[in-house]
Amino acid sequence: MSFGRTPSMASKVHRPRERLPATKHADLMRAMFPTLRLRRRGAEFVWTGQLQPTDVSAVYTVNITYADGSIPKVRVVAPVLTPRPGADRVPHTYDNGTRLCLYAPLGDEWRSTRPISLTIVPWTCLWLYYYELWHATGEWLGGGHDPNGSSEQDATREAGSLVGIA
Amino acid sequence: MQLTTSDSTSVARRRPISPLDDVLEIFCEKLQLAPSLHEVAESHYVAVGEWLGDCPVLSQFGPTIYPQGSFAIGTTTRPVTRREYDVDLVLELTGLRNTVDPIQLLTVVEGRLRANGVYAPKVEKKNRCVRLNYAGDFHLDILPAIPDGTGTSRVLVPDRKLQDWTPSNPRGYASWFGRRTQVLDQVALKAEIQALPAHEPAHSKTTLQRVVQLLKRARDIYFEGREDREPRSIVLTTLAAEEYQGEASISRAFGSVLARLTSRTLAYPAPLRVSNPTNPGEVLSEHWLQNAAAYLEFLDWLQWLTARWAKVAAPGGLSLLRDNAVAMLGAADVVTEALKAHVANTEQERRLANLFVTRNGALATGAGVSVVRTNTFHGE
């Protein structure tokens, strides 16, 4: 996977081997998604704001937390995520369906060298889109790791560097 | 990979992902006469035209056959309660004058069709036309017409009670409708150019054609079981074409046509008088003028549709969109298929690394503040 860059950001995302400090993530978030507001809780950075994947989608309030040396965690604050009638949980979540699973944790889709604004936020929008489609059709149409089997649903991930994580 | 920090620099290339427009588009495409059947119907009517043209009686009067109605203007919609599509044809006898009795002319046409072993079992005599039934697919309704003497495309056709001839202009109407599909509101165009569907199918229809198909479909759902009360397709088509402002997006065009239509009915206390714009003598809404109750039912339907549409277009999530679209258009399986076809479009863009997120956190193709990079949804 490669990351494009703009002249204005070049100095900030230029050295991909170096871990991006949370303050740099914050700079990029402010520049790219100004509606996501930052609060600091000690070492923890918390961005809160609204995302609406399409003009007919619901408006979701999401919470993204990150601290240096940790991984970004995304939760949907409102509306509360709910399983479909007949399903016991929301797919592609952790922590009893409150935290979103946006990427393969053992791969390099996300690393601390990569801006949250260029990875986690777009994936959150995409996740919300597929969440609504799951409610509408009964199928998770966004591909990804199938917790109930080994088959992969989606070829898109094959462009990623780590395929077939179980 | 290109990355932009500001949406405004690349707005011309950006198209929001629009599940609603895609669903409406794909729904209409699935419910219209399929291109293969369209070709079959066309070859049938050409053959019928040749058979009628070779008739010793009719051939003396310069017969020509051409389509009219939804088949001619590309707004076919599968009926709710039966399987056959209507294909309306005009048999114009250019050498006749209005001294001919329309019933006698219909009898000649019927007799000629019954003289052919292929057509004979398909023939059905109707009030003002002769029908050929192609079971399960469509029927061809052949309406005789004669020139009105003005030297234009205007004609005379048998009137409803078949006592006399009445003015019409199917060819003029089709050209007028074609021109209305091309109306482009420069303001709307500028604002919506990015909302054009990303995947334009080969047989794609114009926005106005889609709006008409949706109106007819919602009409069929609402009036199911009491079709005698429903507003005529030609009336809905004319009203939609008159009110269409050139929006590119189907959902915006549909919402705006509904709103303008409502204003028009409110501004006019009596039943609307809708005429063929290319032949004002042809009053299309005569059943409203004769039957005020039927007009009130149209108003009820318009109110029902406006309320349904508000729900469909509301930002309540794609599951509600699906449910509300089904309530308005029926065919739950087709709506779901359309939604999945929309997702397939999105997946295609995702694979091509052409799916982006905008500054406001919406999905778009073409441009945005960040591309949606490859990921693998994980989880327990």
Coordinates of C-alpha atoms in Angstrom, one line a residue:
Chain A
M1 CA 0.0 0.0 0.0
S2 CA 1.3 3.4 -0.8
F3 CA 0.2 6.8 0.5
G4 CA -0.2 9.8 -1.7
R5 CA 0.7 13.2 -0.4
T6 CA 0.0 16.8 -1.0
P7 CA 2.7 19.4 -1.0
S8 CA 1.3 20.9 2.1
M9 CA 1.4 17.6 4.0
A10 CA 4.6 16.4 2.5
S11 CA 6.7 17.2 5.5
K12 CA 4.3 15.5 7.9
V13 CA 3.7 12.2 6.2
H14 CA 7.0 12.0 4.5
R15 CA 8.8 9.5 6.6
P16 CA 6.6 6.5 6.8
R17 CA 8.9 4.4 9.0
E18 CA 8.5 6.9 11.9
R19 CA 5.6 6.6 14.2
L20 CA 3.3 9.6 13.9
P21 CA 2.8 11.3 17.2
A22 CA -0.8 11.8 18.3
T23 CA -0.3 15.6 17.9
K24 CA 0.4 15.0 14.2
H25 CA -2.6 12.9 13.8
A26 CA -4.5 15.8 15.4
D27 CA -3.1 18.3 12.9
L28 CA -4.1 16.2 10.0
M29 CA -7.6 15.5 11.4
R30 CA -8.2 19.2 11.9
A31 CA -7.1 20.0 8.4
M32 CA -9.1 17.2 6.7
F33 CA -12.2 16.8 8.9
P34 CA -12.8 20.0 10.8
T35 CA -16.1 18.8 12.0
L36 CA -14.5 16.1 14.2
R37 CA -13.7 18.0 17.4
L38 CA -10.8 17.0 19.6
R39 CA -10.7 16.6 23.4
R40 CA -7.7 15.5 25.3
R41 CA -8.0 13.2 28.3
G42 CA -4.4 13.0 29.5
A43 CA -2.4 11.1 26.9
E44 CA -5.6 10.1 25.1
F45 CA -6.9 12.0 22.2
V46 CA -10.7 11.8 21.6
W47 CA -12.3 13.1 18.4
T48 CA -16.1 13.3 18.3
G49 CA -18.2 14.4 15.4
Q50 CA -20.8 13.4 12.9
L51 CA -20.5 11.3 9.8
Q52 CA -23.1 10.6 7.2
P53 CA -21.9 8.2 4.5
T54 CA -24.6 9.2 2.0
D55 CA -27.3 11.8 1.8
V56 CA -30.0 9.3 2.7
S57 CA -28.0 7.6 5.5
A58 CA -28.6 8.4 9.1
V59 CA -26.2 10.9 10.7
Y60 CA -23.9 9.1 13.1
T61 CA -22.0 10.6 16.0
V62 CA -18.7 8.7 16.3
N63 CA -15.9 8.7 18.8
I64 CA -12.4 8.0 17.8
T65 CA -9.8 7.6 20.6
Y66 CA -6.1 7.3 20.2
A67 CA -3.0 7.5 22.4
D68 CA 0.6 7.1 21.4
G69 CA 1.6 3.5 21.5
S70 CA -2.0 2.4 21.3
I71 CA -4.4 1.6 18.4
P72 CA -7.3 3.8 17.3
K73 CA -10.6 2.8 18.7
V74 CA -13.9 3.8 17.0
R75 CA -17.2 3.7 18.7
V76 CA -20.6 4.9 17.4
V77 CA -22.2 7.1 20.1
A78 CA -25.5 7.7 18.4
P79 CA -27.7 6.2 17.1
V80 CA -26.9 3.1 19.1
L81 CA -25.9 0.2 16.9
T82 CA -28.4 -2.5 16.9
P83 CA -28.5 -6.1 15.4
R84 CA -31.1 -6.9 12.8
P85 CA -34.2 -8.7 14.0
G86 CA -33.1 -12.3 14.3
A87 CA -29.4 -11.6 14.6
D88 CA -27.7 -11.6 17.9
R89 CA -24.9 -9.2 17.1
V90 CA -23.7 -6.5 14.7
P91 CA -21.0 -8.0 12.4
H92 CA -17.5 -6.6 12.3
T93 CA -17.5 -5.3 15.8
Y94 CA -15.6 -5.9 19.1
D95 CA -16.6 -5.4 22.7
N96 CA -20.2 -6.6 22.4
G97 CA -20.9 -4.8 19.3
T98 CA -19.8 -1.3 20.4
R99 CA -16.4 -1.0 18.8
L100 CA -15.9 -1.2 15.0
C101 CA -13.4 -3.6 13.4
L102 CA -12.2 -1.7 10.5
Y103 CA -9.0 -3.5 9.4
A104 CA -7.1 -6.7 9.8
P105 CA -5.3 -6.2 13.1
L106 CA -2.2 -8.3 12.1
G107 CA -1.7 -6.7 8.7
D108 CA -0.3 -3.4 7.9
E109 CA -3.5 -1.8 6.7
W110 CA -3.2 0.5 9.7
R111 CA 0.1 1.2 11.5
S112 CA 1.1 4.0 13.8
T113 CA 3.0 5.6 10.9
R114 CA -0.3 6.1 9.0
P115 CA -2.5 9.0 9.6
I116 CA -5.9 8.2 11.2
S117 CA -7.5 10.7 8.9
L118 CA -6.4 8.8 5.8
T119 CA -7.3 5.3 7.1
I120 CA -9.6 5.1 10.1
V121 CA -12.0 7.9 9.2
P122 CA -12.6 6.7 5.6
W123 CA -13.0 3.1 6.8
T124 CA -15.5 4.3 9.5
C125 CA -17.6 6.0 6.8
L126 CA -17.5 2.8 4.8
W127 CA -18.3 0.7 7.8
L128 CA -21.4 2.8 8.5
Y129 CA -22.5 2.5 4.9
Y130 CA -22.3 -1.3 5.0
Y131 CA -23.9 -1.4 8.4
E132 CA -27.0 0.2 6.9
L133 CA -26.9 -2.1 3.9
W134 CA -26.7 -5.1 6.3
H135 CA -29.9 -3.9 7.9
A136 CA -31.5 -3.3 4.5
T137 CA -30.5 -6.6 2.9
G138 CA -29.5 -9.0 5.7
E139 CA -26.1 -9.4 4.1
W140 CA -22.7 -7.8 4.9
L141 CA -21.8 -6.6 1.5
G142 CA -18.5 -4.9 2.4
G143 CA -16.4 -8.0 2.3
G144 CA -13.7 -8.7 5.0
H145 CA -12.8 -11.4 7.4
D146 CA -15.7 -13.8 7.9
P147 CA -15.7 -14.8 11.6
N148 CA -17.8 -17.9 10.8
G149 CA -15.6 -19.3 8.1
S150 CA -12.4 -19.1 6.3
S151 CA -13.7 -17.9 3.0
E152 CA -13.1 -14.3 2.1
Q153 CA -16.0 -12.4 0.7
D154 CA -14.2 -9.7 -1.1
A155 CA -11.5 -9.3 -3.6
T156 CA -10.8 -5.7 -2.7
R157 CA -8.7 -6.7 0.2
E158 CA -6.4 -8.6 -2.0
A159 CA -4.7 -5.4 -2.9
G160 CA -3.7 -5.3 0.8
S161 CA -0.5 -6.7 2.0
L162 CA -1.8 -9.3 4.4
V163 CA -4.4 -11.6 3.0
G164 CA -6.2 -14.4 4.8
I165 CA -5.8 -13.5 8.4
A166 CA -8.0 -15.8 10.4
Chain B
M1 CA -2.9 8.0 -6.1
Q2 CA -4.1 11.6 -5.8
L3 CA -4.8 13.3 -2.6
T4 CA -6.5 16.7 -2.2
T5 CA -6.8 18.6 1.0
S6 CA -9.8 20.6 -0.1
D7 CA -13.0 19.4 -1.7
S8 CA -13.6 22.7 -3.4
T9 CA -10.6 22.4 -5.7
S10 CA -12.0 19.3 -7.4
V11 CA -15.7 19.7 -7.1
A12 CA -16.3 19.3 -10.8
R13 CA -15.1 15.7 -10.6
R14 CA -16.7 14.7 -7.4
R15 CA -19.9 12.7 -7.4
P16 CA -21.5 11.8 -4.1
I17 CA -22.5 8.2 -3.7
S18 CA -26.2 8.3 -4.2
P19 CA -28.0 5.1 -3.2
L20 CA -31.4 6.7 -3.8
D21 CA -30.7 7.8 -7.4
D22 CA -29.1 4.4 -8.1
V23 CA -32.0 2.5 -6.6
L24 CA -34.6 4.5 -8.5
E25 CA -32.7 4.2 -11.8
I26 CA -32.1 0.4 -11.5
F27 CA -35.7 -0.2 -10.3
C28 CA -37.1 1.4 -13.4
E29 CA -34.6 -0.4 -15.6
K30 CA -35.7 -3.7 -14.2
L31 CA -39.4 -2.9 -14.5
Q32 CA -39.4 -1.6 -18.1
L33 CA -39.8 -3.7 -21.2
A34 CA -36.4 -5.5 -21.6
P35 CA -34.4 -4.5 -24.6
S36 CA -34.7 -8.0 -26.0
L37 CA -38.5 -7.9 -25.7
H38 CA -38.5 -4.4 -27.1
E39 CA -36.8 -5.8 -30.3
V40 CA -39.3 -8.6 -30.5
A41 CA -42.2 -6.2 -30.2
E42 CA -40.7 -4.0 -32.9
S43 CA -40.2 -6.8 -35.4
H44 CA -43.8 -8.0 -34.7
Y45 CA -45.3 -4.6 -35.4
V46 CA -43.2 -4.2 -38.5
A47 CA -44.5 -7.5 -39.8
V48 CA -48.1 -6.6 -38.8
G49 CA -47.7 -3.3 -40.6
E50 CA -46.6 -5.2 -43.8
W51 CA -49.5 -7.5 -43.6
L52 CA -51.9 -4.7 -43.2
G53 CA -50.2 -2.7 -45.9
D54 CA -50.7 -5.6 -48.3
C55 CA -54.5 -5.6 -47.6
P56 CA -56.3 -5.0 -50.9
V57 CA -58.7 -2.5 -49.2
L58 CA -56.3 -0.7 -46.8
S59 CA -53.4 -0.5 -49.3
Q60 CA -55.5 2.0 -51.4
F61 CA -55.2 4.5 -48.5
G62 CA -51.5 4.7 -47.9
P63 CA -51.2 2.9 -44.6
T64 CA -48.3 3.5 -42.3
I65 CA -47.8 2.0 -38.9
Y66 CA -45.8 3.6 -36.0
P67 CA -45.7 3.3 -32.2
Q68 CA -47.2 5.8 -29.8
G69 CA -47.4 6.1 -26.0
S70 CA -44.9 4.6 -23.6
F71 CA -43.4 2.3 -26.2
A72 CA -42.6 5.3 -28.4
I73 CA -41.3 7.6 -25.7
G74 CA -39.4 5.0 -23.6
T75 CA -41.5 5.0 -20.5
T76 CA -42.8 1.4 -20.3
T77 CA -43.6 0.1 -16.9
R78 CA -44.5 -3.5 -16.0
P79 CA -48.1 -3.6 -14.9
V80 CA -48.8 -4.7 -11.3
T81 CA -51.6 -7.1 -11.8
R82 CA -50.9 -8.6 -15.2
R83 CA -47.8 -9.6 -17.0
E84 CA -48.2 -8.0 -20.4
Y85 CA -46.8 -4.6 -21.4
D86 CA -48.9 -2.3 -23.5
V87 CA -47.5 -1.6 -26.9
D88 CA -49.6 1.0 -28.6
L89 CA -49.5 1.4 -32.4
V90 CA -51.1 3.8 -34.8
L91 CA -52.2 2.7 -38.2
E92 CA -52.5 5.9 -40.1
L93 CA -54.4 5.8 -43.4
T94 CA -53.1 8.9 -45.1
G95 CA -55.5 8.7 -48.0
L96 CA -58.7 8.7 -45.9
R97 CA -60.9 11.5 -44.8
N98 CA -63.2 11.8 -41.8
T99 CA -66.2 10.8 -43.8
V100 CA -65.1 7.2 -43.1
D101 CA -66.9 5.5 -40.2
P102 CA -64.3 4.5 -37.5
I103 CA -66.2 1.3 -36.6
Q104 CA -66.2 0.2 -40.2
L105 CA -62.5 0.9 -40.5
L106 CA -61.8 -1.1 -37.3
T107 CA -63.8 -4.0 -38.8
V108 CA -61.7 -3.9 -41.9
V109 CA -58.5 -4.0 -39.8
E110 CA -59.8 -6.8 -37.7
G111 CA -60.9 -8.8 -40.7
R112 CA -57.5 -8.4 -42.3
L113 CA -55.7 -9.7 -39.1
R114 CA -58.1 -12.6 -38.8
A115 CA -57.3 -13.6 -42.4
N116 CA -53.7 -14.4 -41.2
G117 CA -53.2 -17.8 -39.4
V118 CA -50.5 -16.3 -37.2
Y119 CA -52.6 -13.4 -36.0
A120 CA -56.1 -14.9 -36.0
P121 CA -55.8 -16.5 -32.6
K122 CA -54.3 -13.4 -31.1
V123 CA -56.9 -11.0 -32.3
E124 CA -59.2 -9.2 -29.8
K125 CA -61.5 -6.4 -30.7
K126 CA -61.4 -3.5 -28.3
N127 CA -63.5 -0.4 -28.0
R128 CA -61.3 1.8 -30.2
C129 CA -58.5 -0.5 -31.4
V130 CA -57.7 -4.0 -32.4
R131 CA -55.5 -5.9 -30.0
L132 CA -53.0 -8.7 -30.8
N133 CA -52.1 -10.7 -27.6
Y134 CA -48.7 -12.0 -27.3
A135 CA -49.4 -14.0 -24.1
G136 CA -47.0 -13.4 -21.2
D137 CA -45.0 -10.6 -23.0
F138 CA -47.0 -7.8 -24.4
H139 CA -50.0 -6.9 -26.5
L140 CA -50.1 -4.7 -29.6
D141 CA -53.0 -2.3 -29.7
I142 CA -53.6 -1.1 -33.2
L143 CA -55.4 2.2 -33.3
P144 CA -56.6 3.4 -36.7
A145 CA -56.0 7.1 -37.5
I146 CA -56.6 9.4 -40.4
P147 CA -55.0 12.8 -41.2
D148 CA -56.9 15.8 -39.9
G149 CA -56.4 17.8 -43.1
T150 CA -54.0 20.4 -41.7
G151 CA -51.0 18.9 -43.4
T152 CA -49.2 18.4 -40.1
S153 CA -48.6 15.3 -37.9
R154 CA -52.0 15.8 -36.4
V155 CA -54.5 13.0 -36.9
L156 CA -58.0 12.0 -36.0
V157 CA -58.6 8.8 -34.1
P158 CA -61.8 7.0 -33.0
D159 CA -63.1 8.6 -29.8
R160 CA -63.9 6.7 -26.7
K161 CA -67.5 6.1 -27.5
L162 CA -66.7 5.3 -31.0
Q163 CA -69.3 7.5 -32.5
D164 CA -66.9 9.8 -34.3
W165 CA -63.3 10.9 -34.8
T166 CA -61.4 12.9 -32.2
P167 CA -58.2 14.9 -32.6
S168 CA -54.8 13.5 -31.6
N169 CA -51.2 13.8 -32.5
P170 CA -49.0 10.9 -31.4
R171 CA -46.0 11.8 -33.4
G172 CA -46.1 15.4 -32.4
Y173 CA -46.5 14.4 -28.8
A174 CA -43.4 12.0 -29.0
S175 CA -41.3 14.8 -30.4
W176 CA -42.5 17.3 -27.8
F177 CA -41.7 14.8 -25.0
G178 CA -38.3 14.2 -26.5
R179 CA -37.6 17.9 -26.4
R180 CA -38.7 18.1 -22.8
T181 CA -36.2 15.4 -21.8
Q182 CA -33.5 17.7 -23.1
V183 CA -34.5 20.7 -21.0
L184 CA -31.5 21.7 -19.1
D185 CA -31.8 24.1 -16.3
Q186 CA -28.4 25.7 -16.3
V187 CA -28.5 26.4 -12.5
A188 CA -29.5 22.8 -11.8
L189 CA -27.0 21.5 -14.2
K190 CA -24.2 23.3 -12.5
A191 CA -25.2 22.1 -9.1
E192 CA -25.9 18.6 -10.0
I193 CA -23.4 17.7 -12.7
Q194 CA -21.5 15.6 -10.1
A195 CA -24.7 13.7 -9.2
L196 CA -24.9 12.1 -12.6
P197 CA -24.9 8.3 -12.2
A198 CA -21.4 6.9 -12.3
H199 CA -22.4 3.9 -14.3
E200 CA -24.4 4.9 -17.3
P201 CA -25.8 1.8 -18.8
A202 CA -25.9 1.4 -22.6
H203 CA -29.7 1.7 -22.8
S204 CA -29.8 4.5 -20.3
K205 CA -32.9 6.7 -20.1
T206 CA -33.2 10.3 -19.5
T207 CA -34.2 11.6 -16.0
L208 CA -37.6 12.7 -17.3
Q209 CA -38.3 9.2 -18.6
R210 CA -37.4 7.8 -15.2
V211 CA -39.6 10.3 -13.4
V212 CA -42.6 9.2 -15.6
Q213 CA -41.9 5.5 -15.0
L214 CA -41.9 6.2 -11.2
L215 CA -45.1 8.1 -11.3
K216 CA -46.9 5.4 -13.3
R217 CA -45.5 2.7 -11.0
A218 CA -46.6 4.6 -7.8
R219 CA -50.0 5.1 -9.5
D220 CA -50.3 1.4 -10.2
I221 CA -49.5 0.5 -6.6
Y222 CA -52.0 3.0 -5.1
F223 CA -54.9 2.2 -7.5
E224 CA -54.4 -1.6 -7.5
G225 CA -57.8 -3.3 -7.7
R226 CA -59.6 -0.1 -8.8
E227 CA -57.8 0.7 -12.0
D228 CA -60.9 2.3 -13.4
R229 CA -60.3 5.2 -11.0
E230 CA -56.7 5.8 -11.8
P231 CA -55.2 8.8 -13.6
R232 CA -54.3 8.0 -17.2
S233 CA -50.6 7.4 -18.1
I234 CA -50.8 10.1 -20.8
V235 CA -52.0 12.6 -18.3
L236 CA -49.3 11.8 -15.8
T237 CA -46.6 11.8 -18.5
T238 CA -47.8 15.2 -19.8
L239 CA -47.9 16.8 -16.3
A240 CA -44.4 15.4 -15.5
A241 CA -43.0 16.7 -18.8
E242 CA -44.5 20.1 -18.3
E243 CA -43.2 20.5 -14.7
Y244 CA -39.8 19.0 -15.3
Q245 CA -37.1 21.6 -14.8
G246 CA -34.1 19.8 -16.2
E247 CA -32.6 18.4 -13.0
A248 CA -30.0 15.7 -13.7
S249 CA -30.7 13.7 -10.5
I250 CA -33.8 11.4 -10.6
S251 CA -34.6 12.0 -7.0
R252 CA -34.4 15.8 -7.2
A253 CA -36.4 15.8 -10.4
F254 CA -39.0 13.6 -8.9
G255 CA -39.3 15.6 -5.7
S256 CA -39.5 18.9 -7.7
V257 CA -42.1 17.5 -10.1
L258 CA -44.3 16.4 -7.2
A259 CA -44.0 19.8 -5.5
R260 CA -44.8 21.7 -8.6
L261 CA -47.7 19.5 -9.4
T262 CA -49.1 20.0 -6.0
S263 CA -48.8 23.8 -6.3
R264 CA -50.5 23.6 -9.6
T265 CA -53.5 21.7 -8.3
L266 CA -53.8 24.0 -5.3
A267 CA -53.7 27.1 -7.6
Y268 CA -56.5 25.8 -9.7
P269 CA -59.8 25.0 -8.0
A270 CA -61.3 22.9 -10.8
P271 CA -60.0 19.7 -12.3
L272 CA -56.8 20.3 -14.3
R273 CA -57.3 20.5 -18.0
V274 CA -54.5 18.6 -19.6
S275 CA -54.2 18.7 -23.4
N276 CA -51.8 17.3 -25.9
P277 CA -49.3 20.2 -26.2
T278 CA -49.1 19.6 -29.9
N279 CA -52.8 19.5 -30.5
P280 CA -54.8 21.5 -28.0
G281 CA -58.0 20.0 -29.3
E282 CA -57.0 16.7 -27.8
V283 CA -58.1 17.0 -24.1
L284 CA -56.3 14.2 -22.3
S285 CA -57.9 14.8 -18.9
E286 CA -61.5 14.6 -20.1
H287 CA -62.3 11.9 -17.5
W288 CA -61.5 14.4 -14.8
L289 CA -63.6 17.1 -16.4
Q290 CA -66.5 14.6 -16.6
N291 CA -66.0 12.9 -13.2
A292 CA -65.0 15.2 -10.4
A293 CA -64.6 12.2 -8.0
A294 CA -61.9 10.7 -10.2
Y295 CA -60.0 14.0 -9.9
L296 CA -60.4 14.0 -6.1
E297 CA -58.9 10.5 -6.1
F298 CA -56.0 11.9 -8.1
L299 CA -55.5 14.6 -5.5
D300 CA -55.6 12.0 -2.7
W301 CA -53.0 10.0 -4.6
L302 CA -50.8 13.0 -5.1
Q303 CA -51.0 13.7 -1.3
W304 CA -50.2 10.0 -0.5
L305 CA -47.3 10.0 -2.9
T306 CA -45.9 13.2 -1.6
A307 CA -45.9 11.8 2.0
R308 CA -44.4 8.5 0.8
W309 CA -41.8 10.2 -1.2
A310 CA -40.8 12.4 1.8
K311 CA -40.1 9.3 3.7
V312 CA -38.1 7.6 0.9
A313 CA -35.9 10.7 0.5
A314 CA -35.4 11.3 4.2
P315 CA -31.9 10.7 5.7
G316 CA -33.1 7.8 7.9
G317 CA -30.7 5.1 6.7
L318 CA -30.7 2.6 3.8
S319 CA -32.9 0.1 5.6
L320 CA -35.7 2.7 5.9
L321 CA -35.1 3.8 2.4
R322 CA -35.6 0.2 1.3
D323 CA -38.9 -0.2 3.3
N324 CA -40.3 3.2 2.2
A325 CA -39.4 2.6 -1.4
V326 CA -41.2 -0.7 -1.3
A327 CA -44.3 1.0 0.3
M328 CA -44.3 3.4 -2.6
L329 CA -43.3 1.2 -5.5
G330 CA -44.1 -2.4 -4.4
A331 CA -41.9 -5.3 -5.7
A332 CA -39.7 -5.7 -2.6
D333 CA -37.5 -8.2 -4.4
V334 CA -36.8 -5.7 -7.2
V335 CA -36.0 -2.9 -4.7
T336 CA -33.6 -5.1 -2.9
E337 CA -31.9 -6.2 -6.1
A338 CA -31.6 -2.6 -7.1
L339 CA -30.0 -1.7 -3.8
K340 CA -27.5 -4.6 -4.2
A341 CA -26.7 -3.4 -7.8
H342 CA -26.0 0.0 -6.3
V343 CA -23.6 -1.6 -3.9
A344 CA -21.9 -3.4 -6.7
N345 CA -21.3 0.0 -8.3
T346 CA -19.7 1.2 -5.1
E347 CA -17.6 -1.9 -4.8
Q348 CA -16.3 -1.4 -8.3
E349 CA -15.2 2.2 -7.4
R350 CA -13.6 0.9 -4.2
R351 CA -11.6 -1.7 -6.2
L352 CA -10.5 1.0 -8.6
A353 CA -9.3 3.2 -5.7
N354 CA -11.9 5.8 -6.9
L355 CA -13.9 5.9 -3.7
F356 CA -13.3 8.9 -1.5
V357 CA -14.5 10.5 1.7
T358 CA -15.4 14.2 1.6
R359 CA -14.6 16.8 4.2
N360 CA -18.0 16.2 5.7
G361 CA -17.6 12.5 6.1
A362 CA -19.6 11.4 3.1
L363 CA -18.6 8.8 0.4
A364 CA -18.0 10.1 -3.1
T365 CA -16.3 9.0 -6.3
G366 CA -13.8 11.0 -8.2
A367 CA -12.4 13.2 -5.4
G368 CA -12.5 14.0 -1.7
V369 CA -10.1 14.7 1.1
S370 CA -9.0 11.1 1.3
V371 CA -9.3 8.0 -0.9
V372 CA -10.8 5.0 0.9
R373 CA -7.8 2.7 1.1
T374 CA -7.9 -1.0 1.0
N375 CA -9.1 -2.5 4.2
T376 CA -10.4 -5.8 5.6
F377 CA -13.4 -5.5 7.9
H378 CA -12.5 -7.7 10.8
G379 CA -14.2 -8.7 14.0
E380 CA -15.5 -11.4 16.3

